[in-house]
Amino acid sequence: MAMERHERFSLPKVWKPRNVGEAWSLKRSFGSDAEYVAGGTLLRTWWEGEVAERPAHLIDIRSLPLLAGIRIAEEGGTGIGACTTLAEIRRSCGLAAEYPALPEAVLQIGAYSIRNVGTIGGNVASGIGDALPALLVYDAELLWFDGSEERIAISEWLERPEDCRRDRGKLLMQVRLPDRANAVETPTGGGNAPFSVYRKVGRREAFTPSVATVAISAGRTEDGRLERVRIAAGGGAAVPHRLYAAESLLEGKTPDPDLLPLIHEAVEETFRPKGDVFAGEEYRKRTAANLVAAELWKLSAGRQGKE
Amino acid sequence: MIDNRTELAPAQSRLTLRVNGAACEIAAPPSTRLLQVIREFIGLTGTKRSCEIGRCGACMVLVDGEPVNACLAMAYQVQGAEITTIEGIASGTELHPVQRAFLEEGGFQCGYCTPGMVLSVKALLDRSPDPSDEEVEEALSGNLCRCTGYGGIRRAVRRAIELGR
Ligand SMILES: Cc1cc2nc3c(=O)[nH]c(=O)nc-3n(C[C@H](O)[C@H](O)[C@H](O)COP(=O)(O)OP(=O)(O)OC[C@H]3O[C@@H](n4cnc5c(N)ncnc54)[C@H](O)[C@@H]3O)c2cc1C
């Protein structure tokens, strides 16, 4: 059987660095013979699917204290340690109140048991994780360690070519979410409360890889116009990105149903999905555009959340 | 930093953990799958091997009370943990209420997915004794059944909730 065949080969050695510097030095010295392992759930999928070879060395980063936990950052906002499990994010009341699209995205990743082990850091570092669109619309920043600490906006990091994103030995320490000024969202989304939402469509209702994912966030002025509009899409093997053309169509406007055809078109024109044998690019573009339009329509009609 | 590294050595092939309440020390390489540790090193074969990539839930075990796919977890990740397998939940000859509920409600046919289902339900009811339908769906979303259909399984969960009252 598969397991016996694989595991008769020599198994990878496991290293347990005591701090971030040690972890990074190990990766530097082993290079492509080593992988950082957080939950290992995605790595296992890659190894078994023969997308990636199992390396000779695994660097366990789960017990590094700097990578654990969700905390309010000194300069405002919230810092999520890279090794925070998806289950912890899902359970966090603070995140649910201020950044509801993130726990919603996380709830749709894998299944309960996968979320107990899989981490936000692994999801982000993969460059294609389903949590990324939610992080994009909250203007998240990534805090990396590469000999010294480096901070970069998640949108900028995702726009880099793939070989800059992966395999350079950088260690993701934290995902930072900026303060959303008085952003406690009311469940009905009424009044001037800021608004944010996440939707995922897969080929099954639940526990399914994504065909398309979208996230939207916006603040609202006193007279009900949208400001700081963010719209992002991803799904499957696509690198998620913001949809600037659609954002600017909405910026400063009230969410009016008449705008929806234009926004739908802008999403279809600017989203860059990756097609596969199950769902081609056109289908994914259409799906993402439908999701964005449907959520904005609900917003204009004063309804929010899943139907 | 490089100096520190010279003090580091790769993790040893010595795994200490508790399985169904009993302390175990096993000479398993740290990156062995937990599934192999349980079935082959310890000899408990109630934990089923199926998809081996976390997609079916047949190998679900509880790690410190929380469901984890034993095919995904590696030995070093459960160092010092308390593992519960399907063999560990009955008390003597008395079945666990969740096992009884699956039997009484016909919550299985071939039975291959059942150990994993039972453990996911046990963990759910331990943390939330009277769960909503959504909670039940969320808790069981990683356990696939390809023969009984989910009707009998849902009935079994409802029955287990009643038995626990
Ligand atoms: C059955 C199943 C279903 C799944 N469903 C989904 C899904 O619906 N949506 C989805 O997005 N994903 C899904 N996944 C993939 C995976 O579970 C998640 O993406 C998870 O968040 C990955 O986290 P991890 O800690 O397990 O990552 P790992 O497997 O430990 O790591 C993944 C990659 O990131 C790197 N890495 C991890 N942490 C860091 C860090 N701090 N710094 C630098 N590099 C790092 C690793 O070296 C590796 O290359 C699924 C996986 C399985 C097995």
XYZ file of C-alpha atoms and ligand atoms in Angstrom, chain A residues 35-43 45-46 61 82 86 108-110 114 118-119 121-123 125 129-130 166 170-172 200 207-208, chain B residues 53-55 72, ligand 1:
90
model
C 10.875 22.560 4.848
C 9.374 24.481 7.716
C 6.454 22.468 9.066
C 3.605 24.045 10.977
C 0.541 21.751 10.904
C 1.936 19.786 7.968
C -1.541 19.329 6.478
C -0.757 20.988 3.183
C 2.699 19.463 2.970
C -1.201 16.756 0.462
C 1.737 17.874 -1.678
C 8.102 25.665 13.951
C 1.774 32.299 12.142
C -7.391 27.707 11.980
C -14.719 26.968 5.052
C -11.188 25.557 4.982
C -10.977 21.780 5.147
C -8.014 19.760 9.573
C -3.628 23.469 9.993
C -2.351 26.986 10.686
C 0.842 30.687 8.541
C 0.742 27.580 6.354
C -2.337 28.882 4.593
C 2.773 30.878 2.992
C -4.799 29.484 0.754
C -8.489 30.256 0.995
C 8.340 30.585 -1.840
C 11.964 33.333 5.038
C 9.963 32.517 8.121
C 6.521 34.045 8.514
C -16.401 30.460 -1.166
C -15.171 20.249 2.873
C -14.183 21.015 -0.670
C -4.586 12.434 2.887
C -7.071 13.685 5.449
C -10.050 13.623 3.138
C -1.804 13.583 8.631
C -8.177 17.280 3.541
C -7.639 18.664 3.394
C -8.488 19.698 3.025
C -7.990 20.992 2.871
N -8.858 21.976 2.491
C -8.382 23.231 2.311
C -9.269 24.281 1.907
O -10.479 24.082 1.751
N -8.736 25.517 1.724
C -7.404 25.787 1.921
O -6.986 26.921 1.769
N -6.570 24.814 2.290
C -7.013 23.544 2.493
N -6.153 22.550 2.868
C -4.726 22.855 2.977
C -4.211 23.165 4.385
O -4.845 22.381 5.366
C -4.385 24.618 4.803
O -3.931 25.459 3.768
C -3.622 24.930 6.095
O -3.921 26.241 6.527
C -2.113 24.772 5.947
O -1.501 24.987 7.208
P -0.396 23.993 7.787
O 0.032 24.587 9.085
O -0.871 22.604 7.853
O 0.741 24.147 6.683
P 2.014 23.217 6.412
O 1.605 22.028 5.649
O 2.766 23.004 7.690
O 2.867 24.199 5.496
C 2.450 24.573 4.204
C 3.583 25.348 3.507
O 3.813 26.585 4.156
C 5.134 26.652 4.678
N 5.023 27.298 5.979
C 4.179 26.967 7.006
N 4.313 27.845 8.012
C 5.256 28.751 7.622
C 5.838 29.917 8.229
N 5.446 30.347 9.443
N 6.783 30.590 7.546
C 7.182 30.190 6.314
N 6.673 29.107 5.685
C 5.721 28.402 6.337
C 5.624 25.224 4.746
O 7.025 25.167 4.637
C 4.935 24.622 3.543
O 5.630 24.954 2.376
C -6.623 21.253 3.066
C -5.774 20.214 3.451
C -6.265 18.936 3.626
C -5.346 17.853 4.055
